Amino acid sequence: MADGNAEIAGMALAGQRIVVTGAAGQLGTYLVRALADAGATPIAFGHREGPNVDTAVDIADPRAIDRAIDEAEPDAIIHAAAMTDVDGCEKDAAAADRINHLGADNVAHAAARSGAWLLAVSTDFVFSGAAPPYVEDAPTDPISVYGSSKRAGEMAVLEASDTFAIARTAWVYGGKGKHFPRSILNLLAARPTIEVVEDERGNPTFAGDLAKSLVRLVELRQPGIVHLTNQGTTSRFELARQVASLAGLDPERIQPTSVEAFLLQYPLPARRPADSSLKNERAAAVGVTLRPWSDALASHMPQLANELQSGQK
Ligand SMILES: NC(=O)c1ccc[n+]([C@@H]2O[C@H](COP(=O)([O-])OP(=O)(O)OC[C@H]3O[C@@H](n4cnc5c(N)ncnc54)[C@H](OP(=O)(O)O)[C@@H]3O)[C@@H](O)[C@H]2O)c1
């Protein structure tokens, strides 16, 4: 465990070995950095070999994950690997179950067996969106295969040990890969105007802020479910306009539409919650909150602009 001096110096995880699953993903990349900043030794588990991956392992393979965790000898694990393609999950429910449910179950059993503490990342999509804002113990009622498979993963984690934790988050952006602010800027580079839905609401969350707050929860070892997002709720339309303004583009180039009208033009297999806004009560009670979403977005925009300028799509 961390000693008092290390904690005072902001190195509360000094000496701890922390496995991150999904380490090459959007959130995982920030998690590895935030853990190193907190003095921990991060051990990056990825789906396949790569520059930022220490161990390539398929979480859906119980023997492989057992072996990898035995070798890593972690004090704690942050489980961020998932099948995150919501429409892909709808089209292949067996794969979603294998990765999001059984994958979480495999990680949870390996953690319990090895004595490592586990924090698993989950989603606002465990809710239908009909009764926001959602507190941590609100009844779950997923309306997509992705949401159901993530909920099954949550239950597997909580059943494996009552000391383990779940952190639900939402609308994550930052780093490489596809995310909403980057998609909006790419669309605006290609077309004079675009339409964005105004009747889908949630909490935009910067992966860098989320990673730091997850690391704080690892320090605290708080069990049970927490809701962690940047503060405040907005619509996809308002978020898109904010992205445009911060990029120095005319926000009027973004016009509002409804989910119903959008889906007539661009049908999607999976339903999304209309308003899956999460309320952070439990993490806030121990002092863990994130800044307002608009502040986080504003501070991330220069990096996003650089990424786009250097040709990253
Ligand atoms: N993105 C969001 O808006 C959002 C919102 C709420 C909650 N979350 C949750 O936040 C967590 C992190 O999401 P993210 O945005 O960082 O997603 P991401 O960029 O898609 O990262 C997920 C990572 O998991 C890996 N993975 C997938 N299947 C795997 C398997 N069978 N074995 C090992 N690794 C596997 C992926 O590798 P490959 O790509 O190589 O398969 C990827 O690197 C997930 O639990 C997600 O459900 C995300």
mmCIF file of C-alpha atoms and ligand atoms in Angstrom:
data_model
loop_
_atom_site.group_PDB
_atom_site.id
_atom_site.type_symbol
_atom_site.label_atom_id
_atom_site.label_comp_id
_atom_site.label_asym_id
_atom_site.label_seq_id
_atom_site.Cartn_x
_atom_site.Cartn_y
_atom_site.Cartn_z
ATOM 1 C CA MET A 1 0.000 0.000 0.000
ATOM 2 C CA ALA A 2 1.000 3.610 -0.480
ATOM 3 C CA ASP A 3 2.749 5.334 2.407
ATOM 4 C CA GLY A 4 1.621 8.679 3.866
ATOM 5 C CA ASN A 5 4.445 10.712 2.326
ATOM 6 C CA ALA A 6 3.731 9.376 -1.133
ATOM 7 C CA GLU A 7 0.098 10.362 -0.716
ATOM 8 C CA ILE A 8 1.030 13.903 0.322
ATOM 9 C CA ALA A 9 3.261 14.153 -2.746
ATOM 10 C CA GLY A 10 0.315 13.119 -4.949
ATOM 11 C CA MET A 11 1.816 9.672 -5.526
ATOM 12 C CA ALA A 12 -0.811 7.721 -3.621
ATOM 13 C CA LEU A 13 -0.413 4.617 -5.783
ATOM 14 C CA ALA A 14 3.396 4.465 -5.506
ATOM 15 C CA GLY A 15 4.582 0.885 -5.635
ATOM 16 C CA GLN A 16 1.247 -0.520 -6.802
ATOM 17 C CA ARG A 17 0.952 -2.635 -9.929
ATOM 18 C CA ILE A 18 -2.274 -1.779 -11.770
ATOM 19 C CA VAL A 19 -3.514 -3.695 -14.817
ATOM 20 C CA VAL A 20 -5.548 -1.730 -17.373
ATOM 21 C CA THR A 21 -7.601 -3.821 -19.816
ATOM 22 C CA GLY A 22 -8.468 -2.069 -23.078
ATOM 23 C CA ALA A 23 -5.248 -0.079 -22.597
ATOM 24 C CA ALA A 24 -4.914 0.766 -26.308
ATOM 25 C CA GLY A 25 -8.463 2.167 -26.427
ATOM 26 C CA GLN A 26 -9.708 5.718 -26.042
ATOM 27 C CA LEU A 27 -10.006 5.696 -22.231
ATOM 28 C CA GLY A 28 -7.265 3.102 -21.663
ATOM 29 C CA THR A 29 -4.606 5.326 -23.208
ATOM 30 C CA TYR A 30 -5.412 8.114 -20.707
ATOM 31 C CA LEU A 31 -5.666 5.596 -17.835
ATOM 32 C CA VAL A 32 -2.137 4.297 -18.362
ATOM 33 C CA ARG A 33 -0.830 7.882 -18.300
ATOM 34 C CA ALA A 34 -2.877 8.872 -15.216
ATOM 35 C CA LEU A 35 -1.701 5.795 -13.304
ATOM 36 C CA ALA A 36 1.948 6.559 -14.071
ATOM 37 C CA ASP A 37 1.343 10.161 -12.919
ATOM 38 C CA ALA A 38 -0.032 8.782 -9.631
ATOM 39 C CA GLY A 39 3.175 6.801 -9.097
ATOM 40 C CA ALA A 40 1.730 3.374 -9.967
ATOM 41 C CA THR A 41 3.216 0.808 -12.312
ATOM 42 C CA PRO A 42 0.611 0.447 -15.064
ATOM 43 C CA ILE A 43 0.462 -2.874 -16.910
ATOM 44 C CA ALA A 44 -1.254 -2.367 -20.264
ATOM 45 C CA PHE A 45 -3.440 -5.275 -21.438
ATOM 46 C CA GLY A 46 -4.562 -4.914 -25.067
ATOM 47 C CA HIS A 47 -6.531 -7.011 -27.505
ATOM 48 C CA ARG A 48 -3.490 -7.425 -29.724
ATOM 49 C CA GLU A 49 0.238 -6.599 -29.733
ATOM 50 C CA GLY A 50 0.997 -2.916 -30.267
ATOM 51 C CA PRO A 51 3.229 -0.029 -29.225
ATOM 52 C CA ASN A 52 1.295 0.754 -26.014
ATOM 53 C CA VAL A 53 0.483 -2.832 -25.034
ATOM 54 C CA ASP A 54 2.501 -4.872 -22.491
ATOM 55 C CA THR A 55 0.348 -8.015 -22.729
ATOM 56 C CA ALA A 56 -1.922 -9.032 -25.608
ATOM 57 C CA VAL A 57 -4.860 -11.026 -24.238
ATOM 58 C CA ASP A 58 -8.455 -11.732 -25.257
ATOM 59 C CA ILE A 59 -10.659 -11.035 -22.215
ATOM 60 C CA ALA A 60 -13.204 -13.490 -23.611
ATOM 61 C CA ASP A 61 -10.734 -16.353 -23.068
ATOM 62 C CA PRO A 62 -10.895 -17.278 -19.346
ATOM 63 C CA ARG A 63 -7.685 -19.331 -19.302
ATOM 64 C CA ALA A 64 -5.718 -16.640 -21.134
ATOM 65 C CA ILE A 65 -6.911 -13.890 -18.786
ATOM 66 C CA ASP A 66 -6.183 -16.040 -15.695
ATOM 67 C CA ARG A 67 -2.665 -16.668 -16.927
ATOM 68 C CA ALA A 68 -2.041 -13.011 -17.829
ATOM 69 C CA ILE A 69 -3.246 -11.786 -14.431
ATOM 70 C CA ASP A 70 -1.196 -14.415 -12.584
ATOM 71 C CA GLU A 71 1.881 -13.188 -14.458
ATOM 72 C CA ALA A 72 1.097 -9.481 -13.897
ATOM 73 C CA GLU A 73 0.557 -9.906 -10.111
ATOM 74 C CA PRO A 74 -1.523 -6.708 -9.898
ATOM 75 C CA ASP A 75 -2.688 -4.935 -6.721
ATOM 76 C CA ALA A 76 -5.684 -3.644 -8.693
ATOM 77 C CA ILE A 77 -7.254 -3.850 -12.150
ATOM 78 C CA ILE A 78 -9.152 -1.216 -14.110
ATOM 79 C CA HIS A 79 -11.303 -3.072 -16.627
ATOM 80 C CA ALA A 80 -11.900 -0.754 -19.601
ATOM 81 C CA ALA A 81 -11.930 -3.309 -22.445
ATOM 82 C CA ALA A 82 -15.297 -3.720 -24.139
ATOM 83 C CA MET A 83 -17.051 -4.135 -27.447
ATOM 84 C CA THR A 84 -18.084 -0.476 -27.708
ATOM 85 C CA ASP A 85 -19.588 -0.432 -31.212
ATOM 86 C CA VAL A 86 -23.251 -0.077 -30.182
ATOM 87 C CA ASP A 87 -24.643 -0.987 -33.617
ATOM 88 C CA GLY A 88 -22.081 -3.785 -34.012
ATOM 89 C CA CYS A 89 -23.333 -5.262 -30.724
ATOM 90 C CA GLU A 90 -26.922 -5.130 -31.993
ATOM 91 C CA LYS A 91 -25.888 -7.056 -35.119
ATOM 92 C CA ASP A 92 -23.799 -9.635 -33.222
ATOM 93 C CA ALA A 93 -25.358 -10.229 -29.806
ATOM 94 C CA ALA A 94 -23.248 -13.348 -29.246
ATOM 95 C CA ALA A 95 -20.020 -11.347 -29.605
ATOM 96 C CA ALA A 96 -21.384 -8.586 -27.322
ATOM 97 C CA ASP A 97 -22.229 -11.184 -24.658
ATOM 98 C CA ARG A 98 -18.857 -12.904 -25.020
ATOM 99 C CA ILE A 99 -16.873 -9.664 -24.612
ATOM 100 C CA ASN A 100 -19.008 -7.367 -22.438
ATOM 101 C CA HIS A 101 -20.619 -9.970 -20.172
ATOM 102 C CA LEU A 102 -18.342 -13.041 -20.126
ATOM 103 C CA GLY A 103 -15.211 -10.900 -20.595
ATOM 104 C CA ALA A 104 -16.105 -8.902 -17.459
ATOM 105 C CA ASP A 105 -16.940 -12.169 -15.647
ATOM 106 C CA ASN A 106 -13.540 -13.625 -16.609
ATOM 107 C CA VAL A 107 -11.677 -10.516 -15.420
ATOM 108 C CA ALA A 108 -13.701 -10.435 -12.180
ATOM 109 C CA HIS A 109 -12.983 -14.090 -11.358
ATOM 110 C CA ALA A 110 -9.290 -13.714 -12.165
ATOM 111 C CA ALA A 111 -9.194 -10.606 -9.932
ATOM 112 C CA ALA A 112 -10.992 -12.326 -7.041
ATOM 113 C CA ARG A 113 -8.765 -15.414 -7.317
ATOM 114 C CA SER A 114 -5.534 -13.358 -7.409
ATOM 115 C CA GLY A 115 -6.557 -10.952 -4.632
ATOM 116 C CA ALA A 116 -6.530 -7.842 -6.869
ATOM 117 C CA TRP A 117 -9.132 -5.110 -6.374
ATOM 118 C CA LEU A 118 -11.296 -4.460 -9.454
ATOM 119 C CA LEU A 119 -12.864 -1.314 -10.882
ATOM 120 C CA ALA A 120 -14.887 -2.022 -14.050
ATOM 121 C CA VAL A 121 -16.029 0.730 -16.408
ATOM 122 C CA SER A 122 -19.672 0.682 -17.503
ATOM 123 C CA THR A 123 -22.147 2.864 -19.320
ATOM 124 C CA ASP A 124 -25.199 5.137 -19.215
ATOM 125 C CA PHE A 125 -26.696 2.722 -21.807
ATOM 126 C CA VAL A 126 -27.750 0.404 -18.935
ATOM 127 C CA PHE A 127 -30.681 2.871 -18.706
ATOM 128 C CA SER A 128 -33.514 3.370 -21.213
ATOM 129 C CA GLY A 129 -33.395 7.152 -20.981
ATOM 130 C CA ALA A 130 -37.028 7.454 -19.909
ATOM 131 C CA ALA A 131 -36.443 8.625 -16.313
ATOM 132 C CA PRO A 132 -33.378 10.902 -16.032
ATOM 133 C CA PRO A 133 -31.337 11.931 -14.205
ATOM 134 C CA TYR A 134 -30.183 8.499 -13.047
ATOM 135 C CA VAL A 135 -28.667 8.018 -9.585
ATOM 136 C CA GLU A 136 -26.428 5.017 -8.924
ATOM 137 C CA ASP A 137 -29.133 2.719 -7.535
ATOM 138 C CA ALA A 138 -31.811 3.600 -10.122
ATOM 139 C CA PRO A 139 -33.281 0.431 -11.673
ATOM 140 C CA THR A 140 -31.525 -0.477 -14.931
ATOM 141 C CA ASP A 141 -33.612 -1.027 -18.086
ATOM 142 C CA PRO A 142 -31.341 -1.269 -21.149
ATOM 143 C CA ILE A 143 -32.900 -0.961 -24.616
ATOM 144 C CA SER A 144 -29.939 -2.206 -26.684
ATOM 145 C CA VAL A 145 -27.803 -5.337 -26.861
ATOM 146 C CA TYR A 146 -24.783 -3.203 -25.894
ATOM 147 C CA GLY A 147 -26.600 -1.910 -22.786
ATOM 148 C CA SER A 148 -27.850 -5.385 -21.773
ATOM 149 C CA SER A 149 -24.438 -6.981 -22.262
ATOM 150 C CA LYS A 150 -22.732 -4.243 -20.200
ATOM 151 C CA ARG A 151 -25.378 -4.644 -17.459
ATOM 152 C CA ALA A 152 -24.724 -8.408 -17.394
ATOM 153 C CA GLY A 153 -21.003 -7.588 -17.043
ATOM 154 C CA GLU A 154 -21.748 -5.235 -14.132
ATOM 155 C CA MET A 155 -23.673 -7.971 -12.321
ATOM 156 C CA ALA A 156 -20.874 -10.490 -12.862
ATOM 157 C CA VAL A 157 -18.367 -8.046 -11.317
ATOM 158 C CA LEU A 158 -20.560 -7.247 -8.307
ATOM 159 C CA GLU A 159 -21.281 -10.955 -7.738
ATOM 160 C CA ALA A 160 -17.574 -11.869 -7.828
ATOM 161 C CA SER A 161 -16.827 -9.713 -4.767
ATOM 162 C CA ASP A 162 -18.711 -7.117 -2.745
ATOM 163 C CA THR A 163 -15.501 -5.101 -2.512
ATOM 164 C CA PHE A 164 -15.366 -4.539 -6.307
ATOM 165 C CA ALA A 165 -16.555 -1.360 -8.010
ATOM 166 C CA ILE A 166 -18.366 -0.234 -11.176
ATOM 167 C CA ALA A 167 -17.950 3.262 -12.644
ATOM 168 C CA ARG A 168 -20.621 4.175 -15.193
ATOM 169 C CA THR A 169 -19.738 6.929 -17.594
ATOM 170 C CA ALA A 170 -21.151 8.471 -20.795
ATOM 171 C CA TRP A 171 -20.412 10.114 -24.171
ATOM 172 C CA VAL A 172 -16.629 9.690 -23.854
ATOM 173 C CA TYR A 173 -14.307 11.578 -26.210
ATOM 174 C CA GLY A 174 -10.560 12.268 -26.446
ATOM 175 C CA GLY A 175 -7.531 10.523 -27.844
ATOM 176 C CA LYS A 176 -7.458 8.433 -30.951
ATOM 177 C CA GLY A 177 -10.324 6.690 -32.658
ATOM 178 C CA LYS A 178 -13.836 7.756 -33.486
ATOM 179 C CA HIS A 179 -15.628 10.145 -31.150
ATOM 180 C CA PHE A 180 -18.431 12.677 -31.453
ATOM 181 C CA PRO A 181 -16.507 16.017 -31.425
ATOM 182 C CA ARG A 182 -14.042 14.696 -34.016
ATOM 183 C CA SER A 183 -16.891 13.349 -36.211
ATOM 184 C CA ILE A 184 -18.599 16.764 -36.117
ATOM 185 C CA LEU A 185 -15.428 18.560 -37.241
ATOM 186 C CA ASN A 186 -14.816 15.990 -39.994
ATOM 187 C CA LEU A 187 -18.402 16.443 -41.234
ATOM 188 C CA LEU A 188 -18.066 20.236 -41.172
ATOM 189 C CA ALA A 189 -14.866 19.947 -43.203
ATOM 190 C CA ALA A 190 -16.798 18.035 -45.864
ATOM 191 C CA ARG A 191 -20.187 19.836 -45.987
ATOM 192 C CA PRO A 192 -21.477 23.398 -45.650
ATOM 193 C CA THR A 193 -24.217 22.463 -43.144
ATOM 194 C CA ILE A 194 -25.100 19.382 -41.118
ATOM 195 C CA GLU A 195 -28.113 18.275 -39.082
ATOM 196 C CA VAL A 196 -27.686 16.980 -35.529
ATOM 197 C CA VAL A 197 -30.361 15.548 -33.232
ATOM 198 C CA GLU A 198 -31.621 17.759 -30.433
ATOM 199 C CA ASP A 199 -33.720 15.125 -28.632
ATOM 200 C CA GLU A 200 -30.842 12.905 -27.452
ATOM 201 C CA ARG A 201 -29.330 14.107 -24.182
ATOM 202 C CA GLY A 202 -26.442 13.002 -21.972
ATOM 203 C CA ASN A 203 -23.175 13.981 -20.278
ATOM 204 C CA PRO A 204 -20.198 14.581 -22.611
ATOM 205 C CA THR A 205 -17.094 13.319 -20.814
ATOM 206 C CA PHE A 206 -13.433 13.962 -21.595
ATOM 207 C CA ALA A 207 -11.452 10.697 -21.314
ATOM 208 C CA GLY A 208 -8.537 12.500 -19.620
ATOM 209 C CA ASP A 209 -10.744 13.823 -16.789
ATOM 210 C CA LEU A 210 -12.453 10.457 -16.440
ATOM 211 C CA ALA A 211 -9.116 8.622 -16.234
ATOM 212 C CA LYS A 212 -7.897 10.866 -13.394
ATOM 213 C CA SER A 213 -11.087 10.371 -11.401
ATOM 214 C CA LEU A 214 -10.960 6.587 -11.944
ATOM 215 C CA VAL A 215 -7.411 6.578 -10.621
ATOM 216 C CA ARG A 216 -8.629 8.477 -7.542
ATOM 217 C CA LEU A 217 -11.244 5.747 -6.996
ATOM 218 C CA VAL A 218 -8.501 3.123 -7.178
ATOM 219 C CA GLU A 219 -6.702 5.041 -4.411
ATOM 220 C CA LEU A 220 -9.893 5.092 -2.328
ATOM 221 C CA ARG A 221 -10.909 1.456 -3.105
ATOM 222 C CA GLN A 222 -14.551 2.460 -2.780
ATOM 223 C CA PRO A 223 -16.853 -0.524 -3.494
ATOM 224 C CA GLY A 224 -20.149 -0.511 -5.416
ATOM 225 C CA ILE A 225 -21.511 1.586 -8.275
ATOM 226 C CA VAL A 226 -20.527 5.194 -9.009
ATOM 227 C CA HIS A 227 -21.531 7.582 -11.802
ATOM 228 C CA LEU A 228 -18.603 9.567 -13.237
ATOM 229 C CA THR A 229 -19.044 12.089 -16.035
ATOM 230 C CA ASN A 230 -18.123 15.702 -16.623
ATOM 231 C CA GLN A 231 -20.804 17.778 -14.910
ATOM 232 C CA GLY A 232 -23.906 18.906 -16.748
ATOM 233 C CA THR A 233 -26.236 17.567 -19.405
ATOM 234 C CA THR A 234 -26.624 18.675 -22.998
ATOM 235 C CA SER A 235 -28.070 17.552 -26.325
ATOM 236 C CA ARG A 236 -26.080 16.228 -29.286
ATOM 237 C CA PHE A 237 -27.140 19.394 -31.151
ATOM 238 C CA GLU A 238 -25.917 21.805 -28.429
ATOM 239 C CA LEU A 239 -22.683 19.834 -28.091
ATOM 240 C CA ALA A 240 -22.079 19.960 -31.849
ATOM 241 C CA ARG A 241 -22.651 23.739 -31.894
ATOM 242 C CA GLN A 242 -20.226 24.173 -28.994
ATOM 243 C CA VAL A 243 -17.595 22.105 -30.835
ATOM 244 C CA ALA A 244 -18.052 24.278 -33.941
ATOM 245 C CA SER A 245 -17.792 27.542 -31.968
ATOM 246 C CA LEU A 246 -14.667 26.416 -30.132
ATOM 247 C CA ALA A 247 -13.103 25.455 -33.485
ATOM 248 C CA GLY A 248 -13.806 28.962 -34.816
ATOM 249 C CA LEU A 249 -16.562 27.782 -37.164
ATOM 250 C CA ASP A 250 -20.034 29.279 -37.556
ATOM 251 C CA PRO A 251 -22.351 27.291 -35.215
ATOM 252 C CA GLU A 252 -25.303 28.145 -37.491
ATOM 253 C CA ARG A 253 -23.866 25.585 -39.915
ATOM 254 C CA ILE A 254 -25.343 23.015 -37.532
ATOM 255 C CA GLN A 255 -29.098 22.678 -37.760
ATOM 256 C CA PRO A 256 -31.347 20.787 -35.337
ATOM 257 C CA THR A 257 -33.245 17.643 -36.284
ATOM 258 C CA SER A 258 -35.095 14.908 -34.388
ATOM 259 C CA VAL A 259 -34.011 11.314 -33.815
ATOM 260 C CA GLU A 260 -37.096 10.177 -35.734
ATOM 261 C CA ALA A 261 -36.247 12.294 -38.810
ATOM 262 C CA PHE A 262 -32.549 11.362 -38.614
ATOM 263 C CA LEU A 263 -33.296 7.618 -38.490
ATOM 264 C CA LEU A 264 -35.555 7.867 -41.557
ATOM 265 C CA GLN A 265 -32.516 9.121 -43.484
ATOM 266 C CA TYR A 266 -29.814 7.063 -41.739
ATOM 267 C CA PRO A 267 -31.339 3.920 -40.158
ATOM 268 C CA LEU A 268 -29.316 2.435 -37.285
ATOM 269 C CA PRO A 269 -29.778 -1.055 -35.798
ATOM 270 C CA ALA A 270 -29.512 -0.065 -32.091
ATOM 271 C CA ARG A 271 -31.859 2.199 -30.142
ATOM 272 C CA ARG A 272 -30.211 4.905 -28.016
ATOM 273 C CA PRO A 273 -31.568 6.327 -24.737
ATOM 274 C CA ALA A 274 -33.364 9.669 -25.242
ATOM 275 C CA ASP A 275 -31.866 11.119 -22.053
ATOM 276 C CA SER A 276 -29.423 8.958 -20.116
ATOM 277 C CA SER A 277 -28.050 11.778 -17.940
ATOM 278 C CA LEU A 278 -26.243 10.366 -14.916
ATOM 279 C CA LYS A 279 -26.182 11.942 -11.469
ATOM 280 C CA ASN A 280 -22.981 11.545 -9.432
ATOM 281 C CA GLU A 281 -24.002 11.137 -5.782
ATOM 282 C CA ARG A 282 -21.724 8.389 -4.450
ATOM 283 C CA ALA A 283 -18.343 9.503 -5.823
ATOM 284 C CA ALA A 284 -19.173 13.141 -4.996
ATOM 285 C CA ALA A 285 -19.743 12.067 -1.364
ATOM 286 C CA VAL A 286 -16.054 11.073 -1.188
ATOM 287 C CA GLY A 287 -14.890 14.202 -3.023
ATOM 288 C CA VAL A 288 -14.624 12.807 -6.565
ATOM 289 C CA THR A 289 -16.287 15.080 -9.120
ATOM 290 C CA LEU A 290 -15.356 16.183 -12.638
ATOM 291 C CA ARG A 291 -15.411 19.760 -13.975
ATOM 292 C CA PRO A 292 -18.342 21.013 -16.129
ATOM 293 C CA TRP A 293 -18.460 19.426 -19.596
ATOM 294 C CA SER A 294 -18.094 22.758 -21.436
ATOM 295 C CA ASP A 295 -14.840 23.588 -19.566
ATOM 296 C CA ALA A 296 -13.433 20.138 -20.341
ATOM 297 C CA LEU A 297 -14.361 20.456 -24.021
ATOM 298 C CA ALA A 298 -12.817 23.929 -24.283
ATOM 299 C CA SER A 299 -9.543 22.749 -22.783
ATOM 300 C CA HIS A 300 -9.386 19.693 -25.080
ATOM 301 C CA MET A 301 -10.113 21.583 -28.318
ATOM 302 C CA PRO A 302 -6.535 22.728 -29.091
ATOM 303 C CA GLN A 303 -5.353 19.097 -28.934
ATOM 304 C CA LEU A 304 -8.234 17.951 -31.142
ATOM 305 C CA ALA A 305 -7.475 20.717 -33.640
ATOM 306 C CA ASN A 306 -3.817 19.577 -33.743
ATOM 307 C CA GLU A 307 -4.834 15.974 -34.301
ATOM 308 C CA LEU A 308 -7.070 16.993 -37.211
ATOM 309 C CA GLN A 309 -4.380 19.253 -38.691
ATOM 310 C CA SER A 310 -1.917 16.365 -38.613
ATOM 311 C CA GLY A 311 -4.400 14.327 -40.642
ATOM 312 C CA GLN A 312 -5.831 12.076 -37.892
ATOM 313 C CA LYS A 313 -9.430 11.216 -38.829
HETATM 314 N N1 LIG B 1 -16.962 5.593 -25.639
HETATM 315 C C1 LIG B 1 -18.030 5.958 -24.920
HETATM 316 O O1 LIG B 1 -18.751 6.919 -25.250
HETATM 317 C C2 LIG B 1 -18.386 5.219 -23.654
HETATM 318 C C3 LIG B 1 -19.522 5.606 -22.932
HETATM 319 C C4 LIG B 1 -19.858 4.933 -21.761
HETATM 320 C C5 LIG B 1 -19.060 3.892 -21.324
HETATM 321 N N2 LIG B 1 -17.976 3.513 -22.040
HETATM 322 C C6 LIG B 1 -17.173 2.390 -21.536
HETATM 323 O O2 LIG B 1 -15.849 2.866 -21.306
HETATM 324 C C7 LIG B 1 -14.908 1.797 -21.507
HETATM 325 C C8 LIG B 1 -13.801 2.281 -22.445
HETATM 326 O O3 LIG B 1 -14.382 2.642 -23.691
HETATM 327 P P1 LIG B 1 -13.548 3.375 -24.843
HETATM 328 O O4 LIG B 1 -14.332 4.534 -25.276
HETATM 329 O O5 LIG B 1 -12.132 3.551 -24.416
HETATM 330 O O6 LIG B 1 -13.645 2.249 -25.986
HETATM 331 P P2 LIG B 1 -12.589 1.769 -27.060
HETATM 332 O O7 LIG B 1 -11.749 2.899 -27.532
HETATM 333 O O8 LIG B 1 -13.398 0.984 -28.045
HETATM 334 O O9 LIG B 1 -11.662 0.783 -26.238
HETATM 335 C C9 LIG B 1 -12.037 -0.510 -25.883
HETATM 336 C C10 LIG B 1 -10.835 -1.407 -25.985
HETATM 337 O O10 LIG B 1 -11.231 -2.739 -25.636
HETATM 338 C C11 LIG B 1 -10.526 -3.622 -26.494
HETATM 339 N N3 LIG B 1 -11.196 -4.908 -26.621
HETATM 340 C C12 LIG B 1 -12.343 -5.183 -27.282
HETATM 341 N N4 LIG B 1 -12.598 -6.499 -27.237
HETATM 342 C C13 LIG B 1 -11.597 -7.062 -26.526
HETATM 343 C C14 LIG B 1 -11.282 -8.399 -26.157
HETATM 344 N N5 LIG B 1 -12.074 -9.426 -26.493
HETATM 345 N N6 LIG B 1 -10.166 -8.629 -25.430
HETATM 346 C C15 LIG B 1 -9.347 -7.600 -25.093
HETATM 347 N N7 LIG B 1 -9.585 -6.322 -25.410
HETATM 348 C C16 LIG B 1 -10.699 -6.057 -26.135
HETATM 349 C C17 LIG B 1 -10.504 -2.900 -27.833
HETATM 350 O O11 LIG B 1 -9.501 -3.430 -28.655
HETATM 351 P P3 LIG B 1 -9.792 -3.608 -30.239
HETATM 352 O O12 LIG B 1 -10.343 -2.290 -30.715
HETATM 353 O O13 LIG B 1 -8.464 -3.953 -30.782
HETATM 354 O O14 LIG B 1 -10.794 -4.724 -30.327
HETATM 355 C C18 LIG B 1 -10.245 -1.463 -27.402
HETATM 356 O O15 LIG B 1 -8.869 -1.171 -27.373
HETATM 357 C C19 LIG B 1 -15.729 0.619 -22.033
HETATM 358 O O16 LIG B 1 -16.011 -0.239 -20.950
HETATM 359 C C20 LIG B 1 -17.020 1.249 -22.518
HETATM 360 O O17 LIG B 1 -18.100 0.330 -22.453
HETATM 361 C C21 LIG B 1 -17.595 4.151 -23.191
#
